[in-house]
Each structure stands twice: as structure tokens, then as C-alpha cells.
PDB file of C-alpha atoms and ligand atoms in Angstrom:
ATOM      1  CA  MET K 109      91.492 123.658 126.032  1.00 45.00           C
ATOM      2  CA  THR K 110      93.468 120.514 126.804  1.00 57.00           C
ATOM      3  CA  ASP K 111      96.795 119.438 125.993  1.00 74.00           C
ATOM      4  CA  LYS K 112      97.330 116.486 123.754  1.00 88.00           C
ATOM      5  CA  PRO K 113      98.277 113.083 125.559  1.00 95.00           C
ATOM      6  CA  LEU K 114     102.142 112.480 125.019  1.00 97.00           C
ATOM      7  CA  ILE K 115     100.837 109.458 122.821  1.00 97.00           C
ATOM      8  CA  ASP K 116      99.558 111.384 120.050  1.00 96.00           C
ATOM      9  CA  THR K 117     102.947 112.910 119.465  1.00 97.00           C
ATOM     10  CA  LEU K 118     104.539 109.450 119.278  1.00 98.00           C
ATOM     11  CA  THR K 119     103.781 108.928 115.425  1.00 97.00           C
ATOM     12  CA  SER K 120     107.138 108.357 113.599  1.00 97.00           C
ATOM     13  CA  ALA K 121     109.493 105.916 113.868  1.00 97.00           C
ATOM     14  CA  GLY K 122     112.071 109.319 115.404  1.00 97.00           C
ATOM     15  CA  SER K 123     109.418 110.488 117.840  1.00 98.00           C
ATOM     16  CA  ILE K 124     109.400 106.971 118.761  1.00 98.00           C
ATOM     17  CA  PHE K 125     112.731 105.789 119.566  1.00 97.00           C
ATOM     18  CA  ALA K 126     113.286 109.485 121.178  1.00 97.00           C
ATOM     19  CA  TYR K 127     110.522 108.761 123.712  1.00 97.00           C
ATOM     20  CA  LEU K 128     112.124 105.696 124.086  1.00 97.00           C
ATOM     21  CA  GLN K 129     115.150 106.455 124.961  1.00 96.00           C
ATOM     22  CA  SER K 130     113.989 109.351 127.286  1.00 95.00           C
ATOM     23  CA  LEU K 131     112.711 106.139 129.493  1.00 93.00           C
ATOM     24  CA  GLU K 132     116.329 104.340 129.450  1.00 94.00           C
ATOM     25  CA  MET K 133     115.060 101.581 127.071  1.00 94.00           C
ATOM     26  CA  SER K 134     114.967 100.352 123.523  1.00 95.00           C
ATOM     27  CA  PRO K 135     112.094  97.778 121.565  1.00 95.00           C
ATOM     28  CA  THR K 136     112.593  94.740 123.369  1.00 94.00           C
ATOM     29  CA  GLN K 137     112.533  92.068 121.004  1.00 93.00           C
ATOM     30  CA  SER K 138     111.852  89.099 122.838  1.00 95.00           C
ATOM     31  CA  LEU K 139     108.739  90.625 123.818  1.00 97.00           C
ATOM     32  CA  GLY K 140     107.746  91.479 120.249  1.00 96.00           C
ATOM     33  CA  GLN K 141     107.873  94.662 120.741  1.00 97.00           C
ATOM     34  CA  ASN K 142     106.685  96.335 117.055  1.00 98.00           C
ATOM     35  CA  PHE K 143     104.675  99.033 117.677  1.00 98.00           C
ATOM     36  CA  LEU K 144     101.813 100.072 115.472  1.00 98.00           C
ATOM     37  CA  PRO K 145     101.410 104.058 115.202  1.00 98.00           C
ATOM     38  CA  ASP K 146      98.780 104.282 112.665  1.00 98.00           C
ATOM     39  CA  ARG K 147      95.966 105.840 114.058  1.00 97.00           C
ATOM     40  CA  PRO K 148      93.342 105.594 110.992  1.00 97.00           C
ATOM     41  CA  LEU K 149      93.802 101.806 110.622  1.00 98.00           C
ATOM     42  CA  LEU K 150      93.685 101.360 114.556  1.00 98.00           C
ATOM     43  CA  GLU K 151      90.774 102.992 114.206  1.00 97.00           C
ATOM     44  CA  ALA K 152      89.699 100.608 111.107  1.00 97.00           C
ATOM     45  CA  LEU K 153      90.559  97.512 113.045  1.00 97.00           C
ATOM     46  CA  ALA K 154      88.474  98.632 115.941  1.00 97.00           C
ATOM     47  CA  ALA K 155      85.762  99.058 114.138  1.00 96.00           C
ATOM     48  CA  SER K 156      86.159  95.659 112.181  1.00 96.00           C
ATOM     49  CA  THR K 157      85.850  94.319 115.930  1.00 96.00           C
ATOM     50  CA  ASP K 158      82.791  95.958 116.561  1.00 94.00           C
ATOM     51  CA  VAL K 159      84.041  98.172 119.371  1.00 95.00           C
ATOM     52  CA  THR K 160      80.868 100.172 120.552  1.00 92.00           C
ATOM     53  CA  GLU K 161      80.166 102.718 123.697  1.00 92.00           C
ATOM     54  CA  GLY K 162      78.940 100.016 125.443  1.00 91.00           C
ATOM     55  CA  SER K 163      82.528  97.768 125.017  1.00 94.00           C
ATOM     56  CA  ALA K 164      84.172  95.831 128.500  1.00 97.00           C
ATOM     57  CA  ILE K 165      88.000  95.516 125.999  1.00 98.00           C
ATOM     58  CA  ILE K 166      90.914  93.094 127.725  1.00 98.00           C
ATOM     59  CA  GLU K 167      93.341  94.923 125.755  1.00 98.00           C
ATOM     60  CA  ILE K 168      96.444  92.184 125.474  1.00 98.00           C
ATOM     61  CA  GLY K 169     100.229  93.912 125.402  1.00 98.00           C
ATOM     62  CA  PRO K 170      99.121  98.040 125.152  1.00 98.00           C
ATOM     63  CA  GLY K 171     102.747  98.797 124.800  1.00 98.00           C
ATOM     64  CA  LEU K 172     103.389 102.365 124.079  1.00 98.00           C
ATOM     65  CA  GLY K 173      99.388 102.690 123.893  1.00 98.00           C
ATOM     66  CA  HIS K 174      98.398 103.988 120.368  1.00 98.00           C
ATOM     67  CA  LEU K 175      95.557 101.032 120.355  1.00 98.00           C
ATOM     68  CA  THR K 176      94.500 101.706 123.575  1.00 98.00           C
ATOM     69  CA  ARG K 177      93.998 105.510 123.247  1.00 97.00           C
ATOM     70  CA  VAL K 178      91.288 104.357 120.549  1.00 97.00           C
ATOM     71  CA  LEU K 179      89.927 101.286 122.245  1.00 97.00           C
ATOM     72  CA  CYS K 180      88.968 104.024 125.596  1.00 97.00           C
ATOM     73  CA  LYS K 181      87.905 106.589 123.215  1.00 95.00           C
ATOM     74  CA  ARG K 182      85.092 103.842 121.742  1.00 93.00           C
ATOM     75  CA  GLY K 183      84.687 101.554 124.981  1.00 87.00           C
ATOM     76  CA  SER K 184      83.250 101.693 128.322  1.00 89.00           C
ATOM     77  CA  LYS K 185      86.071 100.187 130.297  1.00 97.00           C
ATOM     78  CA  ILE K 186      89.510  98.630 129.288  1.00 98.00           C
ATOM     79  CA  LEU K 187      91.660  96.165 131.081  1.00 98.00           C
ATOM     80  CA  ALA K 188      95.212  96.549 129.456  1.00 98.00           C
ATOM     81  CA  ILE K 189      97.460  93.764 130.481  1.00 98.00           C
ATOM     82  CA  GLU K 190     101.235  94.378 129.997  1.00 98.00           C
ATOM     83  CA  LYS K 191     104.556  92.638 130.711  1.00 98.00           C
ATOM     84  CA  ASP K 192     106.603  94.980 131.072  1.00 98.00           C
ATOM     85  CA  ARG K 193     106.726  97.108 133.482  1.00 97.00           C
ATOM     86  CA  ARG K 194     108.388 100.288 132.357  1.00 96.00           C
ATOM     87  CA  LEU K 195     105.584 100.383 129.551  1.00 97.00           C
ATOM     88  CA  ALA K 196     102.758  99.311 132.102  1.00 98.00           C
ATOM     89  CA  ASP K 197     104.150 101.990 134.653  1.00 97.00           C
ATOM     90  CA  THR K 198     103.560 104.992 131.927  1.00 97.00           C
ATOM     91  CA  LEU K 199     101.148 104.305 129.801  1.00 98.00           C
ATOM     92  CA  GLY K 200      97.913 105.905 131.739  1.00 98.00           C
ATOM     93  CA  GLU K 201     100.182 109.251 131.536  1.00 96.00           C
ATOM     94  CA  ARG K 202     100.905 108.629 127.851  1.00 97.00           C
ATOM     95  CA  ILE K 203      97.494 108.702 127.400  1.00 97.00           C
ATOM     96  CA  GLY K 204      95.988 111.346 129.039  1.00 96.00           C
ATOM     97  CA  GLU K 205      94.741 109.247 132.743  1.00 97.00           C
ATOM     98  CA  PRO K 206      91.519 108.354 130.971  1.00 97.00           C
ATOM     99  CA  GLU K 207      89.258 107.549 133.684  1.00 96.00           C
ATOM    100  CA  ASN K 208      87.731 103.999 131.977  1.00 97.00           C
ATOM    101  CA  LEU K 209      91.151 102.462 131.986  1.00 98.00           C
ATOM    102  CA  THR K 210      92.932  99.474 134.312  1.00 98.00           C
ATOM    103  CA  VAL K 211      96.306  98.543 133.726  1.00 98.00           C
ATOM    104  CA  VAL K 212      97.678  95.537 134.979  1.00 98.00           C
ATOM    105  CA  ASN K 213     101.450  94.683 135.009  1.00 98.00           C
ATOM    106  CA  GLY K 214     101.531  91.071 134.332  1.00 98.00           C
ATOM    107  CA  ASP K 215     102.198  88.591 131.806  1.00 98.00           C
ATOM    108  CA  ILE K 216      98.748  87.693 130.065  1.00 98.00           C
ATOM    109  CA  LEU K 217      99.567  83.708 130.400  1.00 98.00           C
ATOM    110  CA  GLU K 218     100.123  84.026 133.554  1.00 98.00           C
ATOM    111  CA  VAL K 219      97.479  86.456 135.225  1.00 98.00           C
ATOM    112  CA  GLU K 220      94.943  84.881 137.439  1.00 98.00           C
ATOM    113  CA  THR K 221      91.514  84.502 136.429  1.00 98.00           C
ATOM    114  CA  GLN K 222      90.018  86.092 138.782  1.00 98.00           C
ATOM    115  CA  VAL K 223      91.513  89.437 138.199  1.00 98.00           C
ATOM    116  CA  ILE K 224      89.811  89.549 135.003  1.00 98.00           C
ATOM    117  CA  GLU K 225      86.635  88.187 136.631  1.00 97.00           C
ATOM    118  CA  ASP K 226      86.486  91.190 139.545  1.00 97.00           C
ATOM    119  CA  TRP K 227      86.727  93.774 136.974  1.00 97.00           C
ATOM    120  CA  ARG K 228      84.435  92.447 134.097  1.00 96.00           C
ATOM    121  CA  GLU K 229      81.496  92.215 136.939  1.00 93.00           C
ATOM    122  CA  GLY K 230      79.845  89.374 134.773  1.00 95.00           C
ATOM    123  CA  LYS K 231      79.548  91.231 131.520  1.00 96.00           C
ATOM    124  CA  LYS K 232      81.138  89.701 128.191  1.00 96.00           C
ATOM    125  CA  CYS K 233      84.296  90.941 127.053  1.00 97.00           C
ATOM    126  CA  LEU K 234      86.221  91.930 123.778  1.00 98.00           C
ATOM    127  CA  VAL K 235      89.699  90.390 124.016  1.00 98.00           C
ATOM    128  CA  ILE K 236      91.809  92.763 121.528  1.00 98.00           C
ATOM    129  CA  GLY K 237      95.621  93.314 120.917  1.00 98.00           C
ATOM    130  CA  ASN K 238      98.375  93.849 118.750  1.00 98.00           C
ATOM    131  CA  LEU K 239      99.860  90.507 120.003  1.00 98.00           C
ATOM    132  CA  PRO K 240     103.637  89.240 120.949  1.00 96.00           C
ATOM    133  CA  TYR K 241     103.908  86.896 118.216  1.00 93.00           C
ATOM    134  CA  TYR K 242     106.334  84.523 120.481  1.00 95.00           C
ATOM    135  CA  CYS K 243     103.745  83.673 122.531  1.00 97.00           C
ATOM    136  CA  SER K 244     100.436  84.122 120.567  1.00 97.00           C
ATOM    137  CA  SER K 245      99.658  80.552 119.883  1.00 96.00           C
ATOM    138  CA  GLN K 246      99.559  79.782 123.747  1.00 97.00           C
ATOM    139  CA  ILE K 247      97.863  82.818 123.640  1.00 98.00           C
ATOM    140  CA  LEU K 248      95.160  81.533 121.878  1.00 98.00           C
ATOM    141  CA  ILE K 249      94.599  77.911 123.479  1.00 96.00           C
ATOM    142  CA  ARG K 250      94.286  80.285 127.088  1.00 97.00           C
ATOM    143  CA  LEU K 251      91.350  82.080 125.814  1.00 97.00           C
ATOM    144  CA  TYR K 252      89.851  78.205 124.739  1.00 97.00           C
ATOM    145  CA  GLU K 253      90.579  76.601 127.065  1.00 96.00           C
ATOM    146  CA  GLU K 254      89.954  79.087 130.314  1.00 97.00           C
ATOM    147  CA  TRP K 255      88.283  82.124 128.923  1.00 97.00           C
ATOM    148  CA  LEU K 256      85.550  80.685 126.561  1.00 96.00           C
ATOM    149  CA  PRO K 257      82.880  81.874 128.649  1.00 94.00           C
ATOM    150  CA  ILE K 258      84.368  85.245 128.975  1.00 96.00           C
ATOM    151  CA  TRP K 259      84.679  86.880 125.549  1.00 98.00           C
ATOM    152  CA  GLU K 260      82.029  87.585 122.817  1.00 97.00           C
ATOM    153  CA  ARG K 261      84.532  88.427 120.269  1.00 98.00           C
ATOM    154  CA  CYS K 262      88.441  88.962 119.709  1.00 98.00           C
ATOM    155  CA  GLY K 263      90.543  91.230 117.582  1.00 98.00           C
ATOM    156  CA  PHE K 264      93.951  90.080 116.973  1.00 98.00           C
ATOM    157  CA  LEU K 265      96.844  91.336 115.203  1.00 98.00           C
ATOM    158  CA  LEU K 266      99.182  88.174 114.465  1.00 98.00           C
ATOM    159  CA  GLN K 267     101.147  87.085 111.643  1.00 97.00           C
ATOM    160  CA  GLU K 268      99.579  86.539 108.364  1.00 98.00           C
ATOM    161  CA  GLU K 269     100.721  82.937 108.519  1.00 97.00           C
ATOM    162  CA  VAL K 270      99.333  82.655 111.684  1.00 97.00           C
ATOM    163  CA  VAL K 271      95.967  83.914 110.897  1.00 98.00           C
ATOM    164  CA  ASP K 272      96.000  81.360 107.848  1.00 98.00           C
ATOM    165  CA  ARG K 273      96.317  78.716 109.817  1.00 98.00           C
ATOM    166  CA  LEU K 274      93.525  79.569 112.002  1.00 98.00           C
ATOM    167  CA  VAL K 275      90.850  79.709 109.373  1.00 98.00           C
ATOM    168  CA  ALA K 276      92.978  77.036 107.199  1.00 98.00           C
ATOM    169  CA  LYS K 277      90.169  73.821 105.567  1.00 98.00           C
ATOM    170  CA  PRO K 278      91.007  70.436 106.202  1.00 97.00           C
ATOM    171  CA  GLY K 279      93.215  68.898 103.494  1.00 95.00           C
ATOM    172  CA  SER K 280      95.712  72.143 103.619  1.00 95.00           C
ATOM    173  CA  LYS K 281      99.337  72.092 104.839  1.00 93.00           C
ATOM    174  CA  THR K 282      99.110  74.637 107.071  1.00 95.00           C
ATOM    175  CA  TYR K 283      95.745  72.935 108.540  1.00 97.00           C
ATOM    176  CA  GLY K 284      96.380  71.686 112.225  1.00 96.00           C
ATOM    177  CA  ARG K 285      95.528  72.042 116.048  1.00 96.00           C
ATOM    178  CA  LEU K 286      94.981  75.854 116.190  1.00 97.00           C
ATOM    179  CA  SER K 287      92.579  75.474 112.912  1.00 98.00           C
ATOM    180  CA  VAL K 288      90.241  72.851 114.919  1.00 98.00           C
ATOM    181  CA  LEU K 289      90.285  74.786 118.167  1.00 98.00           C
ATOM    182  CA  THR K 290      89.460  77.673 116.596  1.00 98.00           C
ATOM    183  CA  GLN K 291      86.917  76.887 114.074  1.00 98.00           C
ATOM    184  CA  LEU K 292      85.388  74.591 116.459  1.00 97.00           C
ATOM    185  CA  TYR K 293      85.103  77.008 119.486  1.00 97.00           C
ATOM    186  CA  SER K 294      84.748  80.746 117.652  1.00 98.00           C
ATOM    187  CA  ARG K 295      83.803  81.944 114.170  1.00 98.00           C
ATOM    188  CA  PRO K 296      86.821  83.545 112.544  1.00 98.00           C
ATOM    189  CA  ARG K 297      87.166  85.973 109.711  1.00 97.00           C
ATOM    190  CA  LYS K 298      90.567  87.338 108.494  1.00 98.00           C
ATOM    191  CA  THR K 299      89.522  90.877 107.627  1.00 97.00           C
ATOM    192  CA  ARG K 300      92.643  92.563 106.512  1.00 97.00           C
ATOM    193  CA  LYS K 301      96.463  92.325 105.971  1.00 98.00           C
ATOM    194  CA  VAL K 302      98.987  95.040 108.059  1.00 98.00           C
ATOM    195  CA  PRO K 303     101.893  95.478 106.203  1.00 98.00           C
ATOM    196  CA  PRO K 304     105.505  95.602 107.748  1.00 98.00           C
ATOM    197  CA  HIS K 305     106.278  99.015 106.772  1.00 98.00           C
ATOM    198  CA  LEU K 306     103.389 100.331 109.297  1.00 98.00           C
ATOM    199  CA  PHE K 307     105.225  98.590 112.620  1.00 98.00           C
ATOM    200  CA  VAL K 308     108.540 100.741 114.968  1.00 98.00           C
ATOM    201  CA  PRO K 309     111.104  98.658 114.289  1.00 97.00           C
ATOM    202  CA  LYS K 310     109.596  97.009 111.553  1.00 97.00           C
ATOM    203  CA  PRO K 311     109.322  93.424 111.523  1.00 96.00           C
ATOM    204  CA  GLU K 312     110.370  90.832 109.097  1.00 94.00           C
ATOM    205  CA  VAL K 313     106.719  89.347 108.595  1.00 96.00           C
ATOM    206  CA  THR K 314     103.171  90.544 107.069  1.00 98.00           C
ATOM    207  CA  SER K 315     100.860  90.403 109.616  1.00 98.00           C
ATOM    208  CA  ALA K 316      97.115  90.089 109.414  1.00 98.00           C
ATOM    209  CA  TRP K 317      94.088  91.358 111.205  1.00 98.00           C
ATOM    210  CA  ILE K 318      91.454  88.279 112.450  1.00 98.00           C
ATOM    211  CA  VAL K 319      88.328  88.475 114.524  1.00 98.00           C
ATOM    212  CA  LEU K 320      86.734  85.855 116.199  1.00 98.00           C
ATOM    213  CA  GLU K 321      83.162  85.508 116.903  1.00 98.00           C
ATOM    214  CA  SER K 322      82.054  83.701 120.150  1.00 97.00           C
ATOM    215  CA  LEU K 323      79.576  80.964 119.552  1.00 95.00           C
ATOM    216  CA  GLU K 324      76.107  81.409 121.058  1.00 91.00           C
ATOM    217  CA  GLU K 325      76.250  77.741 122.423  1.00 90.00           C
ATOM    218  CA  LEU K 326      79.228  76.413 123.475  1.00 88.00           C
ATOM    219  CA  PRO K 327      79.739  72.957 122.815  1.00 91.00           C
ATOM    220  CA  SER K 328      79.547  70.200 125.462  1.00 93.00           C
ATOM    221  CA  ILE K 329      83.340  68.871 125.162  1.00 96.00           C
ATOM    222  CA  PRO K 330      85.387  71.493 126.514  1.00 95.00           C
ATOM    223  CA  ALA K 331      88.461  72.582 124.413  1.00 96.00           C
ATOM    224  CA  PRO K 332      91.421  70.985 126.920  1.00 96.00           C
ATOM    225  CA  GLN K 333      89.639  67.448 125.253  1.00 97.00           C
ATOM    226  CA  ILE K 334      89.799  68.606 121.886  1.00 97.00           C
ATOM    227  CA  ALA K 335      93.553  70.533 123.141  1.00 96.00           C
ATOM    228  CA  HIS K 336      94.725  66.814 123.795  1.00 96.00           C
ATOM    229  CA  LEU K 337      93.170  64.633 121.062  1.00 97.00           C
ATOM    230  CA  THR K 338      94.621  67.101 118.467  1.00 97.00           C
ATOM    231  CA  GLY K 339      97.948  66.982 120.091  1.00 96.00           C
ATOM    232  CA  ILE K 340      98.002  63.099 119.899  1.00 96.00           C
ATOM    233  CA  CYS K 341      96.214  62.897 116.228  1.00 97.00           C
ATOM    234  CA  PHE K 342      98.898  65.578 114.706  1.00 95.00           C
ATOM    235  CA  GLY K 343     101.440  63.832 116.611  1.00 90.00           C
ATOM    236  CA  GLU K 344     103.098  62.760 113.263  1.00 91.00           C
ATOM    237  CA  ARG K 345     101.157  64.408 110.582  1.00 88.00           C
ATOM    238  CA  ARG K 346     102.119  61.458 108.206  1.00 90.00           C
ATOM    239  CA  LYS K 347     101.028  59.016 110.133  1.00 94.00           C
ATOM    240  CA  THR K 348      97.238  57.553 110.120  1.00 96.00           C
ATOM    241  CA  LEU K 349      95.108  57.997 112.665  1.00 96.00           C
ATOM    242  CA  LEU K 350      95.187  54.244 113.807  1.00 96.00           C
ATOM    243  CA  ASN K 351      99.315  54.892 114.602  1.00 96.00           C
ATOM    244  CA  ASN K 352      98.654  58.209 116.763  1.00 96.00           C
ATOM    245  CA  LEU K 353      95.658  56.957 118.447  1.00 97.00           C
ATOM    246  CA  GLY K 354      97.193  53.805 118.527  1.00 96.00           C
ATOM    247  CA  ARG K 355     100.379  55.059 120.158  1.00 95.00           C
ATOM    248  CA  GLU K 356      97.555  56.629 123.045  1.00 95.00           C
ATOM    249  CA  PHE K 357      95.003  54.314 123.821  1.00 96.00           C
ATOM    250  CA  GLY K 358      96.518  50.726 122.203  1.00 96.00           C
ATOM    251  CA  LYS K 359      95.473  49.704 118.856  1.00 96.00           C
ATOM    252  CA  GLU K 360      92.169  47.681 119.612  1.00 97.00           C
ATOM    253  CA  ARG K 361      90.834  50.647 121.087  1.00 96.00           C
ATOM    254  CA  ALA K 362      92.226  53.127 118.510  1.00 97.00           C
ATOM    255  CA  GLN K 363      90.270  51.299 115.943  1.00 97.00           C
ATOM    256  CA  GLU K 364      87.069  51.132 118.155  1.00 97.00           C
ATOM    257  CA  ILE K 365      87.112  55.394 118.706  1.00 97.00           C
ATOM    258  CA  ALA K 366      87.316  55.533 115.265  1.00 97.00           C
ATOM    259  CA  SER K 367      84.410  53.127 114.315  1.00 97.00           C
ATOM    260  CA  GLY K 368      82.230  54.664 116.570  1.00 97.00           C
ATOM    261  CA  ALA K 369      82.790  57.995 115.017  1.00 97.00           C
ATOM    262  CA  ASP K 370      82.212  56.646 111.876  1.00 97.00           C
ATOM    263  CA  ILE K 371      85.319  57.459 110.861  1.00 98.00           C
ATOM    264  CA  ASP K 372      88.042  55.229 108.633  1.00 98.00           C
ATOM    265  CA  ASP K 373      91.128  54.959 111.134  1.00 97.00           C
ATOM    266  CA  GLY K 374      93.422  54.878 107.872  1.00 97.00           C
ATOM    267  CA  ARG K 375      93.375  58.467 107.157  1.00 97.00           C
ATOM    268  CA  ARG K 376      95.521  61.167 108.410  1.00 97.00           C
ATOM    269  CA  ALA K 377      94.517  63.719 110.958  1.00 97.00           C
ATOM    270  CA  GLU K 378      94.998  66.288 107.915  1.00 96.00           C
ATOM    271  CA  SER K 379      91.852  65.465 106.388  1.00 97.00           C
ATOM    272  CA  LEU K 380      89.431  65.664 109.261  1.00 98.00           C
ATOM    273  CA  SER K 381      87.202  68.388 109.579  1.00 98.00           C
ATOM    274  CA  PRO K 382      86.516  70.040 112.928  1.00 97.00           C
ATOM    275  CA  GLU K 383      83.340  68.121 113.915  1.00 97.00           C
ATOM    276  CA  GLU K 384      84.934  64.893 113.108  1.00 98.00           C
ATOM    277  CA  PHE K 385      87.731  65.826 115.965  1.00 98.00           C
ATOM    278  CA  TYR K 386      84.474  66.453 117.390  1.00 97.00           C
ATOM    279  CA  ARG K 387      82.734  63.363 116.935  1.00 97.00           C
ATOM    280  CA  LEU K 388      85.970  61.165 117.578  1.00 97.00           C
ATOM    281  CA  ALA K 389      86.385  63.084 121.426  1.00 97.00           C
ATOM    282  CA  ARG K 390      82.689  62.072 122.592  1.00 96.00           C
ATOM    283  CA  GLN K 391      83.436  58.437 121.336  1.00 95.00           C
ATOM    284  CA  ILE K 392      86.854  58.610 123.791  1.00 94.00           C
ATOM    285  CA  ASP K 393      84.341  60.989 126.579  1.00 87.00           C
ATOM    286  CA  SER K 394      81.785  57.833 125.992  1.00 82.00           C
TER     287      SER K 394
HETATM  288  N1  SAM P 549      99.672  97.421 121.710  1.00 92.48           N
HETATM  289  C1  SAM P 549     100.934  97.727 120.978  1.00 92.48           C
HETATM  290  C2  SAM P 549     100.873  98.698 119.761  1.00 92.48           C
HETATM  291  O1  SAM P 549     100.026  97.961 118.820  1.00 92.48           O
HETATM  292  O2  SAM P 549     101.352  99.409 119.540  1.00 92.48           O
HETATM  293  C3  SAM P 549     102.150  97.152 121.267  1.00 92.48           C
HETATM  294  C4  SAM P 549     101.842  95.666 120.397  1.00 92.48           C
HETATM  295  S1  SAM P 549     103.538  94.572 120.714  1.00 92.48           S
HETATM  296  C5  SAM P 549     103.299  93.950 119.329  1.00 92.48           C
HETATM  297  C6  SAM P 549     103.331  93.475 122.044  1.00 92.48           C
HETATM  298  C7  SAM P 549     103.029  93.878 123.478  1.00 92.48           C
HETATM  299  O3  SAM P 549     102.907  92.866 124.060  1.00 92.48           O
HETATM  300  C8  SAM P 549     104.547  95.125 123.861  1.00 92.48           C
HETATM  301  O4  SAM P 549     104.293  95.950 124.773  1.00 92.48           O
HETATM  302  C9  SAM P 549     104.932  93.665 124.865  1.00 92.48           C
HETATM  303  O5  SAM P 549     105.763  94.085 125.704  1.00 92.48           O
HETATM  304  C10 SAM P 549     103.985  92.771 125.377  1.00 92.48           C
HETATM  305  N2  SAM P 549     103.853  91.740 125.219  1.00 92.48           N
HETATM  306  C11 SAM P 549     104.902  90.636 125.315  1.00 92.48           C
HETATM  307  N3  SAM P 549     104.209  89.386 125.793  1.00 92.48           N
HETATM  308  C12 SAM P 549     103.210  89.783 126.981  1.00 92.48           C
HETATM  309  C13 SAM P 549     102.862  88.995 127.874  1.00 92.48           C
HETATM  310  N4  SAM P 549     102.917  87.747 128.112  1.00 92.48           N
HETATM  311  N5  SAM P 549     101.860  89.561 128.523  1.00 92.48           N
HETATM  312  C14 SAM P 549     101.136  90.597 128.504  1.00 92.48           C
HETATM  313  N6  SAM P 549     101.790  91.483 127.485  1.00 92.48           N
HETATM  314  C15 SAM P 549     102.641  91.130 126.624  1.00 92.48           C
END
């Protein structure tokens, strides 16, 4: 009989804090270290993201490894990228040194794409994580701008407010750049809420799990162009398209772009659907 890996004993706030103390550390707030030790919930989150035996999984911010343990049991191979060296260096031993786990100590915003390419060997990946909230928008932008060909599905725990922004429809207050990018380059699905008391330490906000399905066919306009265009159009939310586009391209060209896309330039960005942004981007491109 094999011994239980250490991670299986870290199930309460008391045991987690005592363990961190043995590493001479405490949760680092600036790295968004709110651990989620609830095994049944983690199993459900993995299931809702369709993690199967064949899955190659990139985990962002494995932390102590509660989710990593679940993923290693379900998937074929896991690449876990953790910024905190103390946690990265000890992750393998905490979860019983599974053979299918590769740990990289690095920043997900800076890690070289080649590291992922070498590891995945051409296989489409799942990207999963209880994300550090302070940089979750930048992580999403990197996934759209640089890594679209790499992933087939993502499953992320985010602040519920951010999840609501990703699925927001035109006309709503929370609709913005990330809604447009998410809805143009994936099919997003909010699957469940996760209350603060399940985390150690307890955050102030409610979280939610979102699944992003990749599209069978990628749009021909690359995401950085849409990111740039939405940056311009949402620059001053209360101003019209003509005003915002005019600042970048000059008034005449702005009128030309909007009319070429068959869009009234007196509208505001928040009323435009993702497809309408796409039409604008095509006009700029042409
Ligand atoms: N996955 C663990 C869990 O569910 O208990 C930990 C999640 S915690 C919310 C976020 C984790 O991301 C922390 O372990 C933190 O150190 C790590 N992290 C923070 N910023 C990061 C970055 N830029 N790149 C990679 N990991 C990061």
C-alpha cells in the first residue's frame, strides 16, 4: 500500500497554514494565493471542462497542488506553470511525484511559447487554473493573442464579476473589450459559482468557473487587431464611434470605416456586437 501524498492531508485552513509555516511562508496576497482544497468541487470543475484520459493539460498557478492532483489522476500529461519558486520546487513531492507531471517555475505572462510547444508535441491542450486574479485579464489576452492554435478548451476560476464581463451582451454595463475578444475567439460558458468560504485564505469576492470552447475555424482577423480596435473604440465609453475612431484615424477615414462596415458612426462601442467589431476590423484591414 502506498502512503497518502501530503496534499491529501492539506484539507483545512489549519493544516494549510501549518504546512506553509513549515516552508517558512504564508500566502502571498500579491500573487493571488487563495488555495482551494475542496476535492469534490475540484473533481466537478475538472469534469465540467471535459478532462479525460487523453487530455494534455497546462495548469496555470498550481499553488499547493490540490487541483494538480485531480488533473494528474484524470489527464495524460500536465504542464504546471507556477511563479512562486517555493511552491513550484515542492509541488511534485507534495502530490506524490506523478510521472505525468512537468513543473515549470515561471510567470505565465512571460513563459516562452517554445516551452509549451516542446512539451505538447503538436497536441491540442486544455488550459486550466484557479487563476491569480491580479493578472487574469492579461492571461486571457495572451491566450487569445498568442496561443489560440494551442488550446481546444479552457477552464478557469475567476472573480465572478470578470466571468460576467466575459459573457456580457452588447448594451450591458459590463460589456467591453474582453467580452468582444472572448465571444469572437471562443464559445464561453459560465458553469458555476464558488463562494469565498471554500478558499484558504478566504477572498473578499465570489468566484465562478468559466469554460471557453475553441472554435472549429479561427476568424481570419488575428486577435491582436481586434484587441487594438476595441481598445480604441472603448477608449472613452461615452463617446461615439466617430469620436473614438476619429482620434486614431482622423474623422474622414473614421466615417469611411464605419460606413464600409455598414455601421452608424453615431453609435457607442458598448452597443456593437462582436460581429460588428469584426466587420470594422475587416474594413481597417482592407
Ligand atoms: N491552483 C491552486 C489552488 O487552486 O489552490 C492555487 C491557486 S491561487 C488562486 C493562484 C496561484 O497562481 C498561486 O499559486 C500563485 O503563486 C500563482 N501565480 C500568481 N501569479 C502567477 C503568474 N504570473 N504565473 C504563474 N503563476 C502565478
